[in-house]
Tab-separated table of C-alpha atoms and ligand atoms in Angstrom:
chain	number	residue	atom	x	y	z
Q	116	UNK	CA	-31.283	-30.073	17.030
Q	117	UNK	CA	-31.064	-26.136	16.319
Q	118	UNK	CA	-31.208	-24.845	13.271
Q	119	UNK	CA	-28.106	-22.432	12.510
Q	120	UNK	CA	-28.069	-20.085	9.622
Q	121	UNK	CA	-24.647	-19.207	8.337
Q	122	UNK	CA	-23.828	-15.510	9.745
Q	123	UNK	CA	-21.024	-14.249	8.284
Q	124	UNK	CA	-20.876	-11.154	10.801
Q	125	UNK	CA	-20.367	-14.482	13.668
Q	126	UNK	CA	-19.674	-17.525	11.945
Q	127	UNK	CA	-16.008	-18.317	10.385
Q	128	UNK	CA	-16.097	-18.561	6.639
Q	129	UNK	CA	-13.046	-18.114	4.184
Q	130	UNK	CA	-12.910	-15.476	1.799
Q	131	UNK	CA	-11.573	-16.217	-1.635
Q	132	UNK	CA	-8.673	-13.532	-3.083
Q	133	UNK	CA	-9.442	-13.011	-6.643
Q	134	UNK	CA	-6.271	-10.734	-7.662
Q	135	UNK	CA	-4.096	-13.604	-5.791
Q	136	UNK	CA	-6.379	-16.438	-6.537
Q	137	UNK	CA	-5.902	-17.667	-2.427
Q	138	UNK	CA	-8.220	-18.094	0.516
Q	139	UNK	CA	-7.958	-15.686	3.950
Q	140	UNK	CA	-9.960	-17.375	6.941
Q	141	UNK	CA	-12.094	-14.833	8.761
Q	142	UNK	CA	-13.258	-15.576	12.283
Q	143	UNK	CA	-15.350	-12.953	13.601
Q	144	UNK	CA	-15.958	-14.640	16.745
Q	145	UNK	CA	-12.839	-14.101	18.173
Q	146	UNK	CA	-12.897	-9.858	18.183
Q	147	UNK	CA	-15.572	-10.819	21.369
Q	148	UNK	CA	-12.719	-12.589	23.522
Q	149	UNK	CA	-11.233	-10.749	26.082
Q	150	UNK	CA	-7.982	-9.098	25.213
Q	151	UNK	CA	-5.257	-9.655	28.055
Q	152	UNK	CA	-2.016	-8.502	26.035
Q	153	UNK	CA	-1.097	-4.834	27.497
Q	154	UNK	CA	-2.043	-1.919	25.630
Q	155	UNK	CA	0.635	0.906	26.077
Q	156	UNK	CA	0.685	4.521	24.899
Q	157	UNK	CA	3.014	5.657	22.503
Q	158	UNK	CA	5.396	7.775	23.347
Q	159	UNK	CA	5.062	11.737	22.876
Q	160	UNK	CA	5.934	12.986	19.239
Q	161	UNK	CA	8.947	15.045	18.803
Q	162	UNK	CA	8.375	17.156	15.564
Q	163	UNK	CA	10.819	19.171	14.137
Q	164	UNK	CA	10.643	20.438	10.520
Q	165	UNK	CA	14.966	20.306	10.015
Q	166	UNK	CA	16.688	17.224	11.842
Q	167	UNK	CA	20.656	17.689	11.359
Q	168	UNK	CA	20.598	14.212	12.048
Q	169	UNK	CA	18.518	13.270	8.838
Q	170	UNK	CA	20.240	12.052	5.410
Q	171	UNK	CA	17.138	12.955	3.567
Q	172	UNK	CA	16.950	16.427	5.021
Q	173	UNK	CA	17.845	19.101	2.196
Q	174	UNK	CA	21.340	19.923	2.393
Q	175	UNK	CA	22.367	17.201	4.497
Q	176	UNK	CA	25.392	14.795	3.632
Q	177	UNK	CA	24.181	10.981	2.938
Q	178	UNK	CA	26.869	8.241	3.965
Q	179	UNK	CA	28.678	7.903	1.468
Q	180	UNK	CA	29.630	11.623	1.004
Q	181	UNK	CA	27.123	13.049	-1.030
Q	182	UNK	CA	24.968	15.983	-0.211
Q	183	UNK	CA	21.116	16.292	-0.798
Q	184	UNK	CA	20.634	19.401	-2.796
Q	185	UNK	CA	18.365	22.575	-1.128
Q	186	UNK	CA	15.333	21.168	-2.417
Q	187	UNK	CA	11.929	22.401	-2.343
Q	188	UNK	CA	9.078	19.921	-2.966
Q	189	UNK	CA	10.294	16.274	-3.749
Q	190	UNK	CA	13.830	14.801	-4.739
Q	191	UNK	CA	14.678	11.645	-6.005
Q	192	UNK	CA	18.191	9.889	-5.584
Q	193	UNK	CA	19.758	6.571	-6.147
Q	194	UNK	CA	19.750	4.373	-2.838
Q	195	UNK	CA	23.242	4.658	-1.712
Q	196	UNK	CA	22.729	1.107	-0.064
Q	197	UNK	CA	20.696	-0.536	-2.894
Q	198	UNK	CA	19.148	-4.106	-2.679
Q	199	UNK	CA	19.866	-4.164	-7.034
Q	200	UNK	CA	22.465	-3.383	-8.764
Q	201	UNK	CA	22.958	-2.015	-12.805
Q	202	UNK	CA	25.724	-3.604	-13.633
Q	203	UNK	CA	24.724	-7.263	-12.209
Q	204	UNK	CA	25.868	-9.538	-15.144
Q	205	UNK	CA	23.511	-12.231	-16.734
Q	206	UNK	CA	23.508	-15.460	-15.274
Q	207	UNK	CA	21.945	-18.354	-14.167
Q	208	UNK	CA	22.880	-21.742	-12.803
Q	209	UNK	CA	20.499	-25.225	-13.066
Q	210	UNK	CA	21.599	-27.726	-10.984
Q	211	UNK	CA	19.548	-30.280	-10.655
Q	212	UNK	CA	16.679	-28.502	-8.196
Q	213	UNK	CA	19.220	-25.861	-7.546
Q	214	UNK	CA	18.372	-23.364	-9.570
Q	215	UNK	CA	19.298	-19.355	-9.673
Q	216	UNK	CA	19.300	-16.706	-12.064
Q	217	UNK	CA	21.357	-13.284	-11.952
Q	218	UNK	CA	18.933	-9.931	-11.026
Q	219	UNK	CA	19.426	-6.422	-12.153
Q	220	UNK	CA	17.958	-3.349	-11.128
Q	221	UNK	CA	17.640	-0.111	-10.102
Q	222	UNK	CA	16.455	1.167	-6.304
Q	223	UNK	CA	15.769	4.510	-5.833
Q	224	UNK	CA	14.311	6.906	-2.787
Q	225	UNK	CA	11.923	9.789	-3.473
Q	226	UNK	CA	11.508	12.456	-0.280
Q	227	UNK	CA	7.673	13.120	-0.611
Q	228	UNK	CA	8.703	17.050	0.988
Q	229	UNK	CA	11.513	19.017	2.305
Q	230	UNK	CA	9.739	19.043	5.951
Q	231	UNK	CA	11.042	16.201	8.022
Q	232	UNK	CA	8.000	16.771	10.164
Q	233	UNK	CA	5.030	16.007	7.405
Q	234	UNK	CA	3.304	12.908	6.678
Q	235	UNK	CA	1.705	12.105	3.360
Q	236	UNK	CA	-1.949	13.349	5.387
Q	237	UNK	CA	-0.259	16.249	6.535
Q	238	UNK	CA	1.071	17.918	3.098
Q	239	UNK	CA	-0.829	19.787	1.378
Q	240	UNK	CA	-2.851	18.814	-1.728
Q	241	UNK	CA	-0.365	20.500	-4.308
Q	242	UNK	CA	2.428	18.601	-2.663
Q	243	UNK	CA	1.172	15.483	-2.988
Q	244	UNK	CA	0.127	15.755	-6.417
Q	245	UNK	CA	3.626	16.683	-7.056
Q	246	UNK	CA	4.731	13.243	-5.438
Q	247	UNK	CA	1.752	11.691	-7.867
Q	248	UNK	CA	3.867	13.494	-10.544
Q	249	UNK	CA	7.045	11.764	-9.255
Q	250	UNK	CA	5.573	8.583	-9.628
Q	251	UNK	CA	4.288	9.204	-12.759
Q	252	UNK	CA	8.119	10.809	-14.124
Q	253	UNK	CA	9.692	7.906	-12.591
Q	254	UNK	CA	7.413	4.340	-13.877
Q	255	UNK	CA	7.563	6.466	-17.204
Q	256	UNK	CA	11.590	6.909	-16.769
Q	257	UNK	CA	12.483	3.498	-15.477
Q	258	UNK	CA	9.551	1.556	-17.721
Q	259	UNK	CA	11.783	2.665	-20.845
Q	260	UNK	CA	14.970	1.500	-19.263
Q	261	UNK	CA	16.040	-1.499	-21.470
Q	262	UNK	CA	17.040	-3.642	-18.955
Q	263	UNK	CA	13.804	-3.154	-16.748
Q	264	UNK	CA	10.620	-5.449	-16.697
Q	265	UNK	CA	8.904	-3.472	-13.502
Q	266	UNK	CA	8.956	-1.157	-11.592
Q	267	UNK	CA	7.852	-1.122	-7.802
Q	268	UNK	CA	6.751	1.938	-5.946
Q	269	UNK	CA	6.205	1.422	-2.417
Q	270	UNK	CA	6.195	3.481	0.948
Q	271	UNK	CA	6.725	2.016	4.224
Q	272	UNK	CA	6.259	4.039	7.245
Q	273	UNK	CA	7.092	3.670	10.617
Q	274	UNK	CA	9.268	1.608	12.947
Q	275	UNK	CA	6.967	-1.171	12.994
Q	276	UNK	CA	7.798	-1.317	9.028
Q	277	UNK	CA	11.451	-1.302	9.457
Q	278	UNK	CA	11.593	2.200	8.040
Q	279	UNK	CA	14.824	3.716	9.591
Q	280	UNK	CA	13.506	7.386	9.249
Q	281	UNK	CA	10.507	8.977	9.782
Q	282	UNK	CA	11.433	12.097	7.029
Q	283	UNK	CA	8.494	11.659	4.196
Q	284	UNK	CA	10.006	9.068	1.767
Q	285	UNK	CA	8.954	6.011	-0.610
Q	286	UNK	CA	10.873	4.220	-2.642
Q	287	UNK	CA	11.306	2.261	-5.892
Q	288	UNK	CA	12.486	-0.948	-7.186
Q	289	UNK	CA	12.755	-1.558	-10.587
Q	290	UNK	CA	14.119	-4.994	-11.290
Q	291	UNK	CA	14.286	-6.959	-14.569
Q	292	UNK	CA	12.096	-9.747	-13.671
Q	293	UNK	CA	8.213	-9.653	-12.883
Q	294	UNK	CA	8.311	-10.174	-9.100
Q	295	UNK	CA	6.055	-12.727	-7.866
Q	296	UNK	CA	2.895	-11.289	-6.833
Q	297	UNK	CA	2.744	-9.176	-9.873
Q	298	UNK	CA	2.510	-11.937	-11.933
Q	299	UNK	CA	0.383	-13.840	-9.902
Q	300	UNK	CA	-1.924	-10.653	-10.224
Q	301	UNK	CA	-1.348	-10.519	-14.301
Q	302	UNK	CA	-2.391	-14.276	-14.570
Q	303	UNK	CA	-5.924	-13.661	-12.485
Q	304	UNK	CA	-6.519	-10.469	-14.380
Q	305	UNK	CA	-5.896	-11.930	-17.426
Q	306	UNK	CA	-7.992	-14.718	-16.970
Q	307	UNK	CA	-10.943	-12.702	-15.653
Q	308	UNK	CA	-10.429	-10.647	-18.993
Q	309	UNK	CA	-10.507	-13.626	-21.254
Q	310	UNK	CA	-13.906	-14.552	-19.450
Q	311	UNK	CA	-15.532	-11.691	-19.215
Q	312	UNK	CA	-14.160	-9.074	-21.653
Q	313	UNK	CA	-13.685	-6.192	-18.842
Q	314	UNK	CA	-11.063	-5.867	-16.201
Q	315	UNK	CA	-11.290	-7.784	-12.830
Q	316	UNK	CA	-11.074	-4.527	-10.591
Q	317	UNK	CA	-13.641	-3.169	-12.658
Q	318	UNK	CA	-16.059	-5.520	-12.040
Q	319	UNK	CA	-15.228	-5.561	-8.488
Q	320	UNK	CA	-15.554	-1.723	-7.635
Q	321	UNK	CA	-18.937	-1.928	-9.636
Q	322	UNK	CA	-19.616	-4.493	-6.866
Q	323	UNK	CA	-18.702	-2.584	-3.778
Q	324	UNK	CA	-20.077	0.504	-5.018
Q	325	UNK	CA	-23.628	-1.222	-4.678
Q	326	UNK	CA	-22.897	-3.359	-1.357
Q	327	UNK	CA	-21.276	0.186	-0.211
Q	328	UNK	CA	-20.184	-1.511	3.281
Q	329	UNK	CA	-16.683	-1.916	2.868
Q	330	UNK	CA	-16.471	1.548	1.343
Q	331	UNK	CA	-13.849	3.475	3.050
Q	332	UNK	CA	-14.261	6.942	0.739
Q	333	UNK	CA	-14.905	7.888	-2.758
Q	334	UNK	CA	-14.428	10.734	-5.010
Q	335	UNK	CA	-15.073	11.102	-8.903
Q	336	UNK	CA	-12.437	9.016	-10.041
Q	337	UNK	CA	-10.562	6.806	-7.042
Q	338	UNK	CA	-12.959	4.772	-4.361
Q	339	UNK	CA	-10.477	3.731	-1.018
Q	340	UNK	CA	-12.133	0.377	0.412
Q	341	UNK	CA	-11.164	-2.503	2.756
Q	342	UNK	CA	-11.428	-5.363	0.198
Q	343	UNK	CA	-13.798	-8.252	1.060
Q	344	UNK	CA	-10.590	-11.089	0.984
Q	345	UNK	CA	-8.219	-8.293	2.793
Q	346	UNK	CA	-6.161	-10.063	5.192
Q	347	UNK	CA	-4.523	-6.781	7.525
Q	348	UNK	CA	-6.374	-5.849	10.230
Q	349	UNK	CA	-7.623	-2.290	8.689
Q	350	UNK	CA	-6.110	-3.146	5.011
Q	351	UNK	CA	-7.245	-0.704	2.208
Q	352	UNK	CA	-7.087	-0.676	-1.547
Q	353	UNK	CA	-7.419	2.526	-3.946
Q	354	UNK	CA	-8.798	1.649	-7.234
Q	355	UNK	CA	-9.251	4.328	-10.010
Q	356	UNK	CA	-12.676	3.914	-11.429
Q	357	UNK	CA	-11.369	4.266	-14.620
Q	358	UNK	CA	-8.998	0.980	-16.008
Q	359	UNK	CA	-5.644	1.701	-17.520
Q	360	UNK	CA	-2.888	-0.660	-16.940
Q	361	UNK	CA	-0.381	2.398	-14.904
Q	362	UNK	CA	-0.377	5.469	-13.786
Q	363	UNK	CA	1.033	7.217	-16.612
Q	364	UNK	CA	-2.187	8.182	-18.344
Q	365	UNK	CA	-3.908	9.660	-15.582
Q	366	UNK	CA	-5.552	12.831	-16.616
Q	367	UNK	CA	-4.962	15.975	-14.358
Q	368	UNK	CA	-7.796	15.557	-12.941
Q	369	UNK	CA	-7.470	12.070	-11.947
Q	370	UNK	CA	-4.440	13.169	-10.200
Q	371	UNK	CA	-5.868	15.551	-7.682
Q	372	UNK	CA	-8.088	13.502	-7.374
Q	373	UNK	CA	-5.405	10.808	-6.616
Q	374	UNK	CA	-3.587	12.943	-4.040
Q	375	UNK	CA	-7.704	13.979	-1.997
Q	376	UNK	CA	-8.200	9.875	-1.812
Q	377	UNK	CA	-4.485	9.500	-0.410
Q	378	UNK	CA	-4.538	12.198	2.063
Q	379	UNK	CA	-7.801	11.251	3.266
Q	380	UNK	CA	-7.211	7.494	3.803
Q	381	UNK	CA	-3.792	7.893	5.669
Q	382	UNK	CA	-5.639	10.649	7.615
Q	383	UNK	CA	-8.213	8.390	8.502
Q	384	UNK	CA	-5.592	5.973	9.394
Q	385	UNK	CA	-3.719	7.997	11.684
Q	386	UNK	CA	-6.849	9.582	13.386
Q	387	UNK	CA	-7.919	5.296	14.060
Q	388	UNK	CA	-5.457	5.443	17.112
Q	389	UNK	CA	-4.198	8.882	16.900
Q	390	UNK	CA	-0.920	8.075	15.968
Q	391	UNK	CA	1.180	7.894	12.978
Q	392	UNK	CA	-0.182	4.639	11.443
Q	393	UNK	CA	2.212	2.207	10.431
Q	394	UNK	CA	2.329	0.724	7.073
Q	395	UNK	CA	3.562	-0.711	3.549
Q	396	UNK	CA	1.785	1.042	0.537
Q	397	UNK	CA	2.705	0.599	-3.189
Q	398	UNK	CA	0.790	0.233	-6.650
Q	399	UNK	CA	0.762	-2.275	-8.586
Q	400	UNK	CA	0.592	-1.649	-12.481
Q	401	UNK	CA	1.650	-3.398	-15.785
Q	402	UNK	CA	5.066	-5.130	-16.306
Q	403	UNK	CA	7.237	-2.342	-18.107
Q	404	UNK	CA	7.551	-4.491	-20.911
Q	405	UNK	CA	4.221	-6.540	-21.665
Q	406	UNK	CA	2.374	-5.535	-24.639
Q	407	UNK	CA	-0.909	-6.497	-23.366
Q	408	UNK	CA	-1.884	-5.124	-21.049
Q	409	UNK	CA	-6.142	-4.252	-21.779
Q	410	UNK	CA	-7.020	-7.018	-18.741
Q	411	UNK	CA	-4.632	-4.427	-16.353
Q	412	UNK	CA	-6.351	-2.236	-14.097
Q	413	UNK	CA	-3.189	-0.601	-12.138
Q	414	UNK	CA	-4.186	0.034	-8.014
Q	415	UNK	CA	-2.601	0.796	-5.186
Q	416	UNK	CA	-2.842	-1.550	-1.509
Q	417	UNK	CA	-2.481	-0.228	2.215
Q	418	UNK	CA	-1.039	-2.761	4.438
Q	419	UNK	CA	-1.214	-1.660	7.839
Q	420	UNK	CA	0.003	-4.409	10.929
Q	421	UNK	CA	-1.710	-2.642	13.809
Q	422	UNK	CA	-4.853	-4.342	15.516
Q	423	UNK	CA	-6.316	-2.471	18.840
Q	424	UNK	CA	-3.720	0.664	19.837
Q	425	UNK	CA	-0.486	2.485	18.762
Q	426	UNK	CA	1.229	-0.659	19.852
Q	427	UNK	CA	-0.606	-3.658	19.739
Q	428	UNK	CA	-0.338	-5.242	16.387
Q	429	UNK	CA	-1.413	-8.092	13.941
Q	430	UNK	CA	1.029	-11.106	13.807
Q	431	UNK	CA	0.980	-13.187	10.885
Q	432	UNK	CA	2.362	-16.530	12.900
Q	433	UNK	CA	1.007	-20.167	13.322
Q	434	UNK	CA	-1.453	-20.658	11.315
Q	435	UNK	CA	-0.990	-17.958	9.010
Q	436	UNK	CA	2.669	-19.282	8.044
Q	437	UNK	CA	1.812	-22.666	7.867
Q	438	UNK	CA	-1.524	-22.627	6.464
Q	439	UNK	CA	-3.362	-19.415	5.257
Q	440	UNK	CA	-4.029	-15.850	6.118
Q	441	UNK	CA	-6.571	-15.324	9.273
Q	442	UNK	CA	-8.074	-12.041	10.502
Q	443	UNK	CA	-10.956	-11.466	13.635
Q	444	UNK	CA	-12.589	-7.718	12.403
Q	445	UNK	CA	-14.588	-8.695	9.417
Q	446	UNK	CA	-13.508	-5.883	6.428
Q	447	UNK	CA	-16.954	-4.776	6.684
Q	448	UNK	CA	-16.268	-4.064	10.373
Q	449	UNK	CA	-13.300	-2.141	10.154
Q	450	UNK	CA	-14.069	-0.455	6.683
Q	451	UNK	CA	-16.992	1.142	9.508
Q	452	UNK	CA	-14.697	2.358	11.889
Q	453	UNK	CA	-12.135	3.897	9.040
Q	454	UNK	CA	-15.660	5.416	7.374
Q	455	UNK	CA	-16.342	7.445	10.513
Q	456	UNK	CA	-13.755	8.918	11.480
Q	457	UNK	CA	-13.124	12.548	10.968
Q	458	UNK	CA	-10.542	13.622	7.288
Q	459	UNK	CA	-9.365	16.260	9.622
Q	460	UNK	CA	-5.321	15.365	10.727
Q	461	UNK	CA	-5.509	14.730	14.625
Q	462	UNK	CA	-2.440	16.810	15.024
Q	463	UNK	CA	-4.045	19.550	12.919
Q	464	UNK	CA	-7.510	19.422	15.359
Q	465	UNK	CA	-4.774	20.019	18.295
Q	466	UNK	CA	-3.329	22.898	16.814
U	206	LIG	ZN1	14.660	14.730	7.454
U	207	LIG	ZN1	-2.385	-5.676	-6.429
């Protein structure tokens, strides 16, 4: 009988998810099979800095009548088709294992920039520290809102994301409950706190900074990595290397520096298979509401779906539905790939 050392580079192992407190299989074995699904090329990008077309263009009517003001960096609006409402009145109803309870909220859209051409690696470093800013204004403005316990920033990008326009845009949801995985997230950080009197994420960037193999980039205050338990195919997480529980205490500083580690990882991204990446990024930070909040260490997760090409993408079916997240490229594997690839925009290197 052979003797077989456990490889985690060949061997399938589960990963344990500390912020979530789950299990994502890896099976690195599989990336060696050969892949017979066809692999098509996107088709060629269209770029135009005004679309007519476009609600979000400035000066441009939105359905429903009204017109977007002749902006010039960023503009925020209420979402004219909102998933929340304000004015939502309190309820709830407990029948027997029926239960339901009345949500409020507010949903907004920002425009990241006036060109409906840009991507967040494309603008400029000003610019996107302005949309930092935006964020900033906006968890500070909608934190304070009585009726709000958190507030969700989030961007998702491209069709594959079931964005409906490919002008620069994120939005927010601010509801009046914790949503799920934010409190899931609370609980683990809090208990990690209790234990071990700093913040989970702390201890955890402290951690990959010495492995450094799942390091994606790094500057003085933000390090970009694929996180050992991430579950998405090239899946990154920003983490500020200092802890606060949100965003609205980051020093100027830490807010270029913010905008250099988000520029280069969606750079990065798009240069993988030189196209506009699809995915879902938000941050995650302290309920609006909670008064402790030391054990919070506010971050930000990249989930892209796309596998090997523009088109061919990860499916979270089978097994992952019915039993728990899978993945073939080990995060050590694709935080490699993301590493060495160039910061310089592959439409820019064309130009
Ligand atoms: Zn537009
Ligand atoms: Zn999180």
């Amino acid at each position: 009988m052979r003797c077989r050392v456990f490889e985690p580079n060949d061997h399938s192992h589960r990963r344990h998810n500390p912020l979530l407190d789950e299990w994502v299989l890896v099976s690195p074995h599989r990336t060696k099979r050969p892949w017979q699904g066809q692999v098509e090329t996107p088709p060629p990008e269209l770029r135009q800095p005004y679309d007519a077309e476009c609600y979000l263009c400035p000066g441009n009517m939105r359905v429903g009548g009204l017109h977007n003001p002749d902006y010039a960096d960023t503009f925020v609006f209420d979402n004219d088709f909102a998933a929340l409402q304000r004015d939502t009145p309190d309820g709830e109803t407990n029948d027997g294992l029926l239960r339901s309870a009345s949500e409020r909220g507010i949903c907004r859209v920002i425009c990241f920039s006036p060109r409906h051409d840009l991507t967040l690696g494309e603008m400029a470093l000003p610019d996107i520290e302005r949309v930092v800013q935006v964020w900033q204004s906006q968890f500070r403005e909608l934190s304070a809102h009585p009726d709000i316990g958190y507030v969700q920033i989030f961007e998702n990008r491209g069709a594959m994301m079931g964005s409906s326009n490919p002008h620069p845009h994120g939005q927010i949801w601010a509801t009046a409950h914790v949503p799920t995985v934010v409190q899931r997230e609370d609980a683990t950080q809090r208990a990690y706190w209790d234990a071990h009197g700093q913040t989970l994420l702390g201890a955890y960037v402290a951690q990959e900074i010495d492995a450094a193999e799942r390091i994606v980039y790094a500057n003085e205050h933000f390090v970009a990595l694929v996180p050992y338990w991430a579950t998405w195919p090239f899946e990154v997480m920003i983490v500020p290397r200092r802890a606060q529980p949100d965003i609205t205490t980051l020093t100027v500083a830490e807010q270029q520096a913010l905008a250099d580690v988000l520029k280069r990882t969606v750079t990065r991204y798009d240069n993988l298979f030189q196209t506009l990446f699809p995915y879902s990024l938000g941050l995650h930070q302290a309920p609006s509401k909670q008064r402790e909040t030391a054990h919070w260490h506010w971050h930000l997760h990249i989930y892209p779906p796309l596998l090997r090409s523009a088109t061919v993408r990860k499916f979270m079916v089978g097994y992952e539905l019915m039993a728990e997240a899978q993945r073939d490229i080990t995060p050590e594997q694709a935080a490699q790939r993301l590493r060495e690839l160039s910061d310089v925009h592959y439409r820019e290197q064309v130009r």
